[in-house]
Tab-separated table of C-alpha atoms and ligand atoms in Angstrom:
chain	number	residue	atom	x	y	z
Y	1	UNK	CA	-0.203	0.136	-0.128
Y	2	UNK	CA	1.684	3.535	-0.521
Y	3	UNK	CA	1.347	6.091	1.775
Y	4	UNK	CA	-1.044	8.888	2.387
Y	5	UNK	CA	1.261	11.981	2.919
Y	6	UNK	CA	-0.182	12.087	6.724
Y	7	UNK	CA	0.711	8.803	6.951
Y	8	UNK	CA	4.691	8.938	5.815
Y	9	UNK	CA	5.100	12.588	7.578
Y	10	UNK	CA	4.411	9.804	11.296
Y	11	UNK	CA	5.979	7.545	9.580
Y	12	UNK	CA	8.937	10.057	9.642
Y	13	UNK	CA	8.283	11.301	12.872
Y	14	UNK	CA	8.549	7.586	14.177
Y	15	UNK	CA	11.546	6.970	12.862
Y	16	UNK	CA	13.290	10.253	13.874
Y	17	UNK	CA	12.044	9.794	17.172
Y	18	UNK	CA	13.661	6.211	17.696
Y	19	UNK	CA	16.996	8.230	16.660
Y	20	UNK	CA	17.323	10.011	19.014
Y	21	UNK	CA	15.923	8.075	21.658
Y	22	UNK	CA	19.178	5.482	20.563
Y	23	UNK	CA	22.013	8.065	20.225
Y	24	UNK	CA	20.445	9.788	23.677
Y	25	UNK	CA	21.204	5.950	24.621
Y	26	UNK	CA	24.813	5.769	23.556
Y	27	UNK	CA	26.107	9.256	24.530
Y	28	UNK	CA	24.454	8.169	27.677
Y	29	UNK	CA	26.529	5.272	28.045
Y	30	UNK	CA	29.748	6.146	26.832
Y	31	UNK	CA	29.851	9.194	29.377
Y	32	UNK	CA	29.532	7.215	31.901
Y	33	UNK	CA	32.157	4.573	30.835
Y	34	UNK	CA	35.041	7.417	30.386
Y	35	UNK	CA	33.728	8.018	33.751
Y	36	UNK	CA	34.374	4.678	35.305
Y	37	UNK	CA	37.855	4.748	34.146
Y	38	UNK	CA	38.353	8.325	35.795
Y	39	UNK	CA	37.206	7.821	38.351
Y	40	UNK	CA	38.681	3.824	38.743
Y	41	UNK	CA	41.880	6.056	38.568
Y	42	UNK	CA	41.511	8.295	40.857
Y	43	UNK	CA	39.846	6.680	44.225
Y	44	UNK	CA	41.339	2.751	44.797
Y	45	UNK	CA	38.325	2.366	47.403
Y	46	UNK	CA	36.720	2.071	43.426
Y	47	UNK	CA	39.613	1.082	42.701
Y	48	UNK	CA	39.404	-2.842	43.631
Y	49	UNK	CA	35.335	-2.814	43.108
Y	50	UNK	CA	35.768	-2.410	39.932
Y	51	UNK	CA	39.724	-3.996	39.529
Y	52	UNK	CA	37.906	-7.835	39.538
Y	53	UNK	CA	36.044	-6.852	35.926
Y	54	UNK	CA	38.763	-4.967	35.369
Y	55	UNK	CA	41.314	-7.914	35.690
Y	56	UNK	CA	39.157	-10.254	32.965
Y	57	UNK	CA	38.926	-7.543	31.035
Y	58	UNK	CA	42.318	-7.090	29.725
Y	59	UNK	CA	44.383	-5.891	32.596
Y	60	UNK	CA	44.972	-1.714	31.135
Y	61	UNK	CA	44.722	-0.625	35.201
Y	62	UNK	CA	47.324	-2.534	36.617
Y	63	UNK	CA	49.668	-1.851	32.634
Y	64	UNK	CA	49.299	2.036	33.399
Y	65	UNK	CA	50.017	1.620	37.234
Y	66	UNK	CA	52.541	-0.341	37.328
Y	67	UNK	CA	54.343	1.080	34.203
Y	68	UNK	CA	53.811	4.986	36.680
Y	69	UNK	CA	54.962	3.483	39.476
Y	70	UNK	CA	57.691	2.179	37.940
Y	71	UNK	CA	58.817	4.756	35.773
Y	72	UNK	CA	58.446	6.817	39.754
Y	73	UNK	CA	60.777	4.381	41.440
Y	74	UNK	CA	63.682	4.133	38.856
Y	75	UNK	CA	63.934	8.304	39.166
Y	76	UNK	CA	64.339	7.694	42.788
Y	77	UNK	CA	67.400	4.988	41.434
Y	78	UNK	CA	68.782	7.661	39.020
Y	79	UNK	CA	68.942	10.555	41.409
Y	80	UNK	CA	70.592	7.681	44.124
Y	81	UNK	CA	73.383	6.883	41.493
Y	82	UNK	CA	73.671	10.301	40.747
Y	83	UNK	CA	73.938	11.294	44.384
Y	84	UNK	CA	76.289	8.416	44.902
Y	85	UNK	CA	74.205	7.577	48.074
Y	86	UNK	CA	75.629	3.701	47.053
Y	87	UNK	CA	75.685	2.925	51.446
Y	88	UNK	CA	75.883	-0.955	51.552
Y	89	UNK	CA	74.328	-4.280	53.885
Y	90	UNK	CA	75.212	-7.551	53.118
Y	91	UNK	CA	72.844	-9.980	52.903
Y	92	UNK	CA	72.279	-13.818	53.034
Y	93	UNK	CA	72.719	-14.072	48.735
Y	94	UNK	CA	76.012	-11.610	49.233
Y	95	UNK	CA	74.304	-9.514	46.395
Y	96	UNK	CA	75.019	-5.330	47.713
Y	97	UNK	CA	71.454	-4.029	48.813
Y	98	UNK	CA	71.557	-0.375	48.482
Y	99	UNK	CA	68.947	2.685	48.891
Y	100	UNK	CA	67.980	2.314	45.916
Y	101	UNK	CA	66.835	-1.581	46.774
Y	102	UNK	CA	65.277	-0.192	49.476
Y	103	UNK	CA	63.324	3.077	48.075
Y	104	UNK	CA	62.306	1.090	45.272
Y	105	UNK	CA	61.204	-0.853	46.928
Y	106	UNK	CA	58.883	1.382	49.279
Y	107	UNK	CA	57.442	4.296	45.987
Y	108	UNK	CA	56.418	0.648	43.994
Y	109	UNK	CA	54.230	-1.123	47.193
Y	110	UNK	CA	52.989	1.909	48.174
Y	111	UNK	CA	51.702	2.429	44.615
Y	112	UNK	CA	49.913	-1.041	44.595
Y	113	UNK	CA	48.123	-1.197	48.388
Y	114	UNK	CA	46.610	2.288	47.432
Y	115	UNK	CA	45.384	1.085	43.678
Y	116	UNK	CA	44.759	-2.617	44.599
Y	117	UNK	CA	44.956	-2.853	48.337
Y	118	UNK	CA	44.144	-6.348	48.461
Y	119	UNK	CA	46.636	-7.078	45.846
Y	120	UNK	CA	49.693	-9.413	47.747
Y	121	UNK	CA	52.850	-8.675	46.808
Y	122	UNK	CA	56.319	-10.590	46.875
Y	123	UNK	CA	59.464	-8.412	46.601
Y	124	UNK	CA	62.727	-8.888	47.020
Y	125	UNK	CA	63.856	-6.884	50.223
Y	126	UNK	CA	62.808	-6.700	53.751
Y	127	UNK	CA	63.009	-4.085	56.526
Y	128	UNK	CA	64.980	-5.732	59.402
Y	129	UNK	CA	68.450	-4.153	58.285
Y	130	UNK	CA	67.061	-1.296	58.359
Y	131	UNK	CA	65.781	-1.052	61.744
Y	132	UNK	CA	68.978	-1.785	62.888
Y	133	UNK	CA	70.780	0.476	60.636
Y	134	UNK	CA	69.305	4.427	61.200
Y	135	UNK	CA	71.798	6.331	59.351
Y	136	UNK	CA	70.445	4.052	56.409
Y	137	UNK	CA	67.462	4.651	57.232
Y	138	UNK	CA	66.837	7.979	57.749
Y	139	UNK	CA	69.062	8.722	54.698
Y	140	UNK	CA	66.700	6.885	52.145
Y	141	UNK	CA	64.018	8.561	53.722
Y	142	UNK	CA	65.869	11.979	52.583
Y	143	UNK	CA	66.347	10.718	49.153
Y	144	UNK	CA	62.035	8.775	49.031
Y	145	UNK	CA	60.184	11.734	50.847
Y	146	UNK	CA	61.497	14.972	47.851
Y	147	UNK	CA	59.981	11.138	44.590
Y	148	UNK	CA	57.964	12.145	42.295
Y	149	UNK	CA	56.598	12.039	38.091
Y	150	UNK	CA	56.677	15.955	36.163
Y	151	UNK	CA	53.201	15.407	35.574
Y	152	UNK	CA	51.195	16.048	39.159
Y	153	UNK	CA	47.629	13.854	38.546
Y	154	UNK	CA	49.967	10.571	37.779
Y	155	UNK	CA	51.924	10.883	41.384
Y	156	UNK	CA	48.922	11.262	42.860
Y	157	UNK	CA	47.120	8.273	40.666
Y	158	UNK	CA	50.644	7.093	42.643
Y	159	UNK	CA	49.887	7.998	46.360
Y	160	UNK	CA	52.018	11.176	46.378
Y	161	UNK	CA	54.732	11.274	49.005
Y	162	UNK	CA	54.405	8.849	52.090
Y	163	UNK	CA	53.797	10.497	55.102
Y	164	UNK	CA	56.721	9.367	57.372
Y	165	UNK	CA	59.754	7.316	58.408
Y	166	UNK	CA	57.860	4.920	60.294
Y	167	UNK	CA	55.372	4.325	57.302
Y	168	UNK	CA	58.341	3.425	54.419
Y	169	UNK	CA	59.818	1.063	56.508
Y	170	UNK	CA	55.929	-0.594	57.088
Y	171	UNK	CA	55.429	-0.246	53.374
Y	172	UNK	CA	58.513	-2.328	52.565
Y	173	UNK	CA	57.617	-4.820	54.781
Y	174	UNK	CA	53.971	-5.841	53.471
Y	175	UNK	CA	56.189	-7.846	50.219
Y	176	UNK	CA	56.168	-10.582	51.945
Y	177	UNK	CA	53.605	-12.718	50.390
Y	178	UNK	CA	54.912	-16.418	50.469
Y	179	UNK	CA	53.236	-16.029	46.327
Y	180	UNK	CA	51.289	-18.724	45.451
Y	181	UNK	CA	49.261	-20.777	42.422
Y	182	UNK	CA	45.912	-18.270	43.322
Y	183	UNK	CA	44.825	-14.559	43.668
Y	184	UNK	CA	46.660	-11.911	42.470
Y	185	UNK	CA	49.994	-12.045	42.740
Y	186	UNK	CA	53.328	-8.774	42.361
Y	187	UNK	CA	56.465	-10.128	42.235
Y	188	UNK	CA	58.036	-7.274	42.323
Y	189	UNK	CA	62.358	-6.350	42.421
Y	190	UNK	CA	63.037	-2.692	43.291
Y	191	UNK	CA	66.103	-2.756	41.598
Y	192	UNK	CA	67.561	-5.804	39.718
Y	193	UNK	CA	71.443	-6.170	38.818
Y	194	UNK	CA	72.213	-4.399	41.666
Y	195	UNK	CA	76.246	-4.985	40.560
Y	196	UNK	CA	74.948	-3.770	36.942
Y	197	UNK	CA	73.602	-0.519	39.105
Y	198	UNK	CA	76.999	-0.397	41.650
Y	199	UNK	CA	79.119	0.243	38.562
Y	200	UNK	CA	76.908	1.869	36.145
Y	201	UNK	CA	76.248	-0.388	34.175
Y	202	UNK	CA	72.736	-2.455	33.200
Y	203	UNK	CA	70.052	-2.360	35.582
Y	204	UNK	CA	66.608	-3.020	35.849
Y	205	UNK	CA	62.933	-2.048	38.124
Y	206	UNK	CA	61.495	-4.721	37.737
Y	207	UNK	CA	57.446	-5.725	37.933
Y	208	UNK	CA	55.440	-8.235	36.820
Y	209	UNK	CA	51.065	-9.623	38.291
Y	210	UNK	CA	50.993	-13.246	38.584
Y	211	UNK	CA	46.968	-13.751	39.056
Y	212	UNK	CA	46.473	-17.784	39.730
Y	213	UNK	CA	49.627	-18.666	39.764
Y	214	UNK	CA	50.327	-16.782	35.472
Y	215	UNK	CA	51.990	-13.957	34.935
Y	216	UNK	CA	49.185	-11.303	33.196
Y	217	UNK	CA	51.647	-8.128	33.330
Y	218	UNK	CA	55.200	-7.622	33.267
Y	219	UNK	CA	56.507	-3.710	33.538
Y	220	UNK	CA	60.322	-3.164	33.783
Y	221	UNK	CA	62.108	0.331	34.309
Y	222	UNK	CA	66.031	-0.150	32.285
Y	223	UNK	CA	67.362	3.268	33.205
Y	224	UNK	CA	70.739	2.805	30.935
Y	225	UNK	CA	69.531	1.431	28.546
Y	226	UNK	CA	69.394	3.190	24.861
Y	227	UNK	CA	66.339	3.946	23.539
Y	228	UNK	CA	67.498	3.999	20.499
Y	229	UNK	CA	66.379	0.049	19.790
Y	230	UNK	CA	69.902	-0.387	17.306
Y	231	UNK	CA	72.306	1.562	19.101
Y	232	UNK	CA	75.979	-0.166	20.492
Y	233	UNK	CA	76.138	-1.626	23.826
Y	234	UNK	CA	79.903	-2.649	25.014
Y	235	UNK	CA	79.683	-5.900	24.446
Y	236	UNK	CA	81.845	-6.812	27.675
Y	237	UNK	CA	79.809	-4.711	30.235
Y	238	UNK	CA	76.610	-4.027	29.436
Y	239	UNK	CA	77.439	-0.042	29.742
Y	240	UNK	CA	76.009	2.213	26.629
Y	241	UNK	CA	78.014	4.235	24.481
Y	242	UNK	CA	75.354	7.267	24.130
Y	243	UNK	CA	75.411	9.952	26.148
Y	244	UNK	CA	73.125	9.508	29.783
Y	245	UNK	CA	70.259	11.971	27.676
Y	246	UNK	CA	69.629	8.992	25.251
Y	247	UNK	CA	69.375	6.261	27.822
Y	248	UNK	CA	66.422	5.181	30.140
Y	249	UNK	CA	63.528	2.437	28.250
Y	250	UNK	CA	59.951	1.687	30.246
Y	251	UNK	CA	59.316	-1.777	28.205
Y	252	UNK	CA	55.526	-3.629	29.443
Y	253	UNK	CA	53.357	-6.187	28.009
Y	254	UNK	CA	49.813	-7.707	28.761
Y	255	UNK	CA	49.095	-11.299	28.135
Y	256	UNK	CA	47.903	-11.543	24.469
Y	257	UNK	CA	47.999	-8.087	24.062
Y	258	UNK	CA	52.237	-7.446	22.950
Y	259	UNK	CA	54.532	-6.232	24.625
Y	260	UNK	CA	55.381	-2.016	24.009
Y	261	UNK	CA	58.347	0.400	24.922
Y	262	UNK	CA	58.728	4.108	26.148
Y	263	UNK	CA	62.125	6.112	26.487
Y	264	UNK	CA	61.586	6.508	30.503
Y	265	UNK	CA	62.294	10.158	31.187
Y	266	UNK	CA	58.511	11.298	30.383
Y	267	UNK	CA	56.733	9.480	33.064
Y	268	UNK	CA	52.875	8.686	31.217
Y	269	UNK	CA	52.961	11.708	28.052
Y	270	UNK	CA	55.707	9.693	25.932
Y	271	UNK	CA	53.660	7.517	23.291
Y	272	UNK	CA	53.990	3.443	23.618
Y	273	UNK	CA	55.709	1.533	20.616
Y	274	UNK	CA	55.536	-1.855	19.349
Y	275	UNK	CA	58.589	-4.159	20.238
Y	276	UNK	CA	58.689	-8.011	18.601
Y	277	UNK	CA	62.115	-10.444	18.837
Y	278	UNK	CA	64.009	-10.233	15.238
Y	279	UNK	CA	63.595	-13.283	13.286
Y	280	UNK	CA	66.880	-15.981	13.539
Y	281	UNK	CA	66.688	-17.513	10.096
Y	282	UNK	CA	70.167	-18.545	10.409
Y	283	UNK	CA	70.893	-20.100	13.831
Y	284	UNK	CA	74.757	-19.002	13.387
Y	285	UNK	CA	73.625	-15.767	12.972
Y	286	UNK	CA	71.938	-15.526	16.352
Y	287	UNK	CA	73.230	-13.170	18.853
Y	288	UNK	CA	73.626	-14.594	23.057
Y	289	UNK	CA	72.334	-12.454	25.505
Y	290	UNK	CA	74.262	-13.100	29.007
Y	291	UNK	CA	75.058	-11.988	32.433
Y	292	UNK	CA	77.655	-10.109	33.853
Y	293	UNK	CA	78.376	-12.408	36.860
Y	294	UNK	CA	79.561	-15.733	36.182
Y	295	UNK	CA	78.352	-16.913	39.878
Y	296	UNK	CA	74.667	-16.120	37.806
Y	297	UNK	CA	75.351	-18.679	35.054
Y	298	UNK	CA	77.405	-20.931	33.665
Y	299	UNK	CA	79.495	-18.819	30.359
Y	300	UNK	CA	81.711	-21.225	29.898
Y	301	UNK	CA	77.914	-24.053	28.812
Y	302	UNK	CA	77.034	-21.098	27.490
Y	303	UNK	CA	80.288	-20.902	25.037
Y	304	UNK	CA	79.472	-24.855	24.653
Y	305	UNK	CA	75.751	-23.911	23.268
Y	306	UNK	CA	77.104	-21.487	21.472
Y	307	UNK	CA	79.329	-23.555	19.474
Y	308	UNK	CA	77.005	-26.155	19.452
Y	309	UNK	CA	75.028	-23.856	16.747
Y	310	UNK	CA	77.522	-21.874	15.398
Y	311	UNK	CA	77.024	-18.856	16.113
Y	312	UNK	CA	80.420	-17.106	16.450
Y	313	UNK	CA	79.321	-13.543	17.126
Y	314	UNK	CA	80.712	-12.192	20.850
Y	315	UNK	CA	78.029	-12.085	22.909
Y	316	UNK	CA	76.913	-9.153	24.657
Y	317	UNK	CA	77.114	-9.276	28.753
Y	318	UNK	CA	74.098	-6.742	30.584
Y	319	UNK	CA	73.246	-7.331	34.176
Y	320	UNK	CA	69.047	-8.168	35.004
Y	321	UNK	CA	66.304	-8.218	33.330
Y	322	UNK	CA	67.770	-6.106	30.913
Y	323	UNK	CA	68.415	-9.175	29.289
Y	324	UNK	CA	64.907	-10.056	28.883
Y	325	UNK	CA	63.914	-6.493	27.740
Y	326	UNK	CA	66.945	-6.397	24.966
Y	327	UNK	CA	66.311	-9.473	23.138
Y	328	UNK	CA	62.330	-8.845	22.997
Y	329	UNK	CA	63.071	-5.715	20.688
Y	330	UNK	CA	65.054	-7.169	19.087
Y	331	UNK	CA	68.835	-6.024	20.340
Y	332	UNK	CA	70.172	-9.480	20.783
Y	333	UNK	CA	68.171	-12.938	20.475
Y	334	UNK	CA	68.756	-15.427	22.434
Y	335	UNK	CA	68.492	-15.091	26.789
Y	336	UNK	CA	70.405	-18.245	28.530
Y	337	UNK	CA	70.842	-18.344	32.337
Y	338	UNK	CA	72.312	-21.823	32.609
Y	339	UNK	CA	72.534	-22.996	36.555
Y	340	UNK	CA	75.802	-22.812	38.634
Y	341	UNK	CA	74.917	-24.108	41.402
Y	342	UNK	CA	72.621	-26.867	41.065
Y	343	UNK	CA	70.864	-26.433	44.063
Y	344	UNK	CA	70.099	-22.557	43.612
Y	345	UNK	CA	66.396	-22.172	43.238
Y	346	UNK	CA	65.603	-18.488	40.998
Y	347	UNK	CA	63.392	-16.187	42.719
Y	348	UNK	CA	59.931	-15.157	40.756
Y	349	UNK	CA	61.246	-11.217	40.583
Y	350	UNK	CA	64.049	-11.482	38.656
Y	351	UNK	CA	62.100	-13.312	36.151
Y	352	UNK	CA	58.451	-12.694	35.784
Y	353	UNK	CA	58.541	-9.197	33.908
Y	354	UNK	CA	60.806	-10.646	31.128
Y	355	UNK	CA	59.002	-13.413	31.008
Y	356	UNK	CA	55.944	-12.118	29.888
Y	357	UNK	CA	57.668	-9.383	28.239
Y	358	UNK	CA	59.580	-11.892	26.013
Y	359	UNK	CA	56.764	-14.396	25.372
Y	360	UNK	CA	54.398	-11.151	24.188
Y	361	UNK	CA	57.244	-9.956	21.462
Y	362	UNK	CA	57.627	-13.206	19.779
Y	363	UNK	CA	59.721	-15.469	22.121
Y	364	UNK	CA	59.392	-18.772	23.926
Y	365	UNK	CA	60.999	-18.512	28.066
Y	366	UNK	CA	61.490	-21.889	29.606
Y	367	UNK	CA	63.947	-23.702	31.886
Y	368	UNK	CA	66.882	-25.507	30.287
Y	369	UNK	CA	64.319	-28.386	29.542
Y	370	UNK	CA	62.385	-27.157	27.941
Y	371	UNK	CA	59.191	-26.315	30.219
Y	372	UNK	CA	57.770	-23.228	30.634
Y	373	UNK	CA	58.882	-21.216	34.446
Y	374	UNK	CA	56.181	-21.989	36.821
Y	375	UNK	CA	55.539	-18.719	38.596
Y	376	UNK	CA	52.800	-21.365	41.270
Y	377	UNK	CA	55.758	-21.633	43.354
Y	378	UNK	CA	55.680	-19.466	46.245
Y	379	UNK	CA	59.180	-17.311	46.448
Y	380	UNK	CA	61.201	-18.431	43.766
Y	381	UNK	CA	60.842	-20.901	40.949
Y	382	UNK	CA	60.783	-24.165	42.868
Y	383	UNK	CA	59.969	-26.225	39.810
Y	384	UNK	CA	62.402	-24.763	37.263
Y	385	UNK	CA	66.095	-24.982	36.949
Y	386	UNK	CA	67.835	-22.597	35.223
Y	387	UNK	CA	66.791	-20.000	32.057
Y	388	UNK	CA	66.450	-19.998	28.134
Y	389	UNK	CA	64.526	-17.170	26.606
Y	390	UNK	CA	64.617	-17.364	22.122
Y	391	UNK	CA	61.679	-16.497	19.318
Y	392	UNK	CA	59.348	-19.338	19.297
Y	393	UNK	CA	60.896	-20.861	16.100
Y	394	UNK	CA	64.329	-21.428	17.067
Y	395	UNK	CA	63.665	-22.190	20.773
Y	396	UNK	CA	63.284	-26.206	20.222
Y	397	UNK	CA	66.896	-25.782	18.902
Y	398	UNK	CA	68.717	-23.883	21.330
Y	399	UNK	CA	67.176	-26.677	23.954
Y	400	UNK	CA	68.349	-29.543	21.786
Y	401	UNK	CA	72.060	-27.945	22.142
Y	402	UNK	CA	71.302	-27.239	26.313
Y	403	UNK	CA	70.814	-31.216	26.489
Y	404	UNK	CA	73.546	-32.119	24.708
Y	405	UNK	CA	75.757	-29.652	26.443
Y	406	UNK	CA	74.246	-30.605	29.822
Y	407	UNK	CA	74.173	-34.303	29.117
Y	408	UNK	CA	70.441	-34.328	30.159
L	501	LIG	N1	73.928	-18.546	42.284
L	501	LIG	C1	73.131	-17.584	41.895
L	501	LIG	N2	72.228	-18.063	40.799
L	501	LIG	C2	71.825	-17.387	39.569
L	501	LIG	N3	71.069	-15.590	40.382
L	501	LIG	C3	71.599	-15.598	41.379
L	501	LIG	C4	72.386	-16.972	42.177
L	501	LIG	N4	73.188	-15.145	42.747
L	501	LIG	C5	72.070	-14.817	42.834
L	501	LIG	N5	71.116	-14.120	42.079
L	501	LIG	C6	70.274	-13.093	41.304
L	501	LIG	O1	71.060	-12.840	40.093
L	501	LIG	C7	70.384	-11.530	40.174
L	501	LIG	C8	70.658	-10.361	38.566
L	501	LIG	O2	71.157	-11.006	37.291
L	501	LIG	P1	71.969	-11.444	36.854
L	501	LIG	O3	73.797	-11.897	36.884
L	501	LIG	O4	71.482	-11.712	35.746
L	501	LIG	O5	72.774	-9.310	36.769
L	501	LIG	C9	70.258	-10.984	41.249
L	501	LIG	O6	69.237	-10.350	41.432
L	501	LIG	P2	69.794	-8.948	42.483
L	501	LIG	O7	70.850	-8.014	41.670
L	501	LIG	O8	68.089	-8.358	42.084
L	501	LIG	O9	69.774	-9.212	43.868
L	501	LIG	C10	69.582	-12.131	42.506
L	501	LIG	O10	68.548	-12.472	42.428
L	502	LIG	MG1	69.445	-9.327	45.135
L	503	LIG	MG1	66.502	-9.090	40.582
L	504	LIG	MG1	67.108	-6.819	43.054
């Protein structure tokens, strides 16, 4: 039936009013969603009530907070280094523990507590020594209390300045979770590569989020890595050759969403770019990244593996999880950490963030047997020995060589 002019007018009016109702609903929904995400960043209680839901979705907020917290703590470590405040105390594992370690741990735990109050934290340091050394504690507080990001809004999202030295000491000890196979657990290494830090080489501020035993988010600040992915690094010491303004990189990754990097010094304002491992069509052309410390990985065995694979290029030696970051951005291809002592258990904070960053950049990370690193066993990787990280396509070949050298 052909509509009359009055019925076509009412038909048009109905279509128009439906269109207006739909547009109003869409507009209201988008305003509500934006408000929700801003609220969750500004008010922790709102964040915690919605974090379960956000966690299932995409870990956007966790990545955002982890990146900012790592950036702020990295600023502290640089300040400590440049002021040459390298106070150290000895620990069971004989690694030097610096003012930077304790300060960075306090700042990052504060940010996690403010934004995700119900989460657990496995962190490397504990404040026992500081209660016995008042001068060291006061020195850390002097440096920590003034650290802030340039951008005031980001700084308030992290919780602003700590209230007192006493609060700082208490917060350092909130990284004492036993870890395990269930719940949300952050793994924190406030300065990884303490020896690299002290010698002015590579070190890293590392934070990973493990959910039900699986790493979901990682953020690593490497203040001494060159921003330029292709810049030269001294192969034997890991020291960068460019001037310091060209250094400092923040890496991050979320499971299933890829790995990114951005300059470390510019807070949340810099744009992140996607990173990936470089393809290795001929394994003989691959470059190894290894530790500097002979006590941490068996350099003779590493060399034997390189020999079996036909690799002749010298390994690039770097302290810390900067090794994971380097191969993730194609500045090197294979990270080997072959055990020196049979009974040493790797710590989860030495690997959680690096593991997800490499895997999200196209790599495979395993122990010397080819098994995935298992972050569900507590504070250590009790079920694994050593680490082998390589592009997925050649990982099997590297494991075969490792097994042959170690007679596994
Ligand atoms: N015998 C050992 N075998 C393997 N790793 C060890 C070790 N003794 C200490 N480590 C760990 O090695 C880390 C540094 O690794 P790398 O050699 O790759 O730079 C140290 O982290 P910290 O510097 O945070 O203490 C420490 O946890
Ligand atoms: Mg240590
Ligand atoms: Mg470490
Ligand atoms: Mg450390």
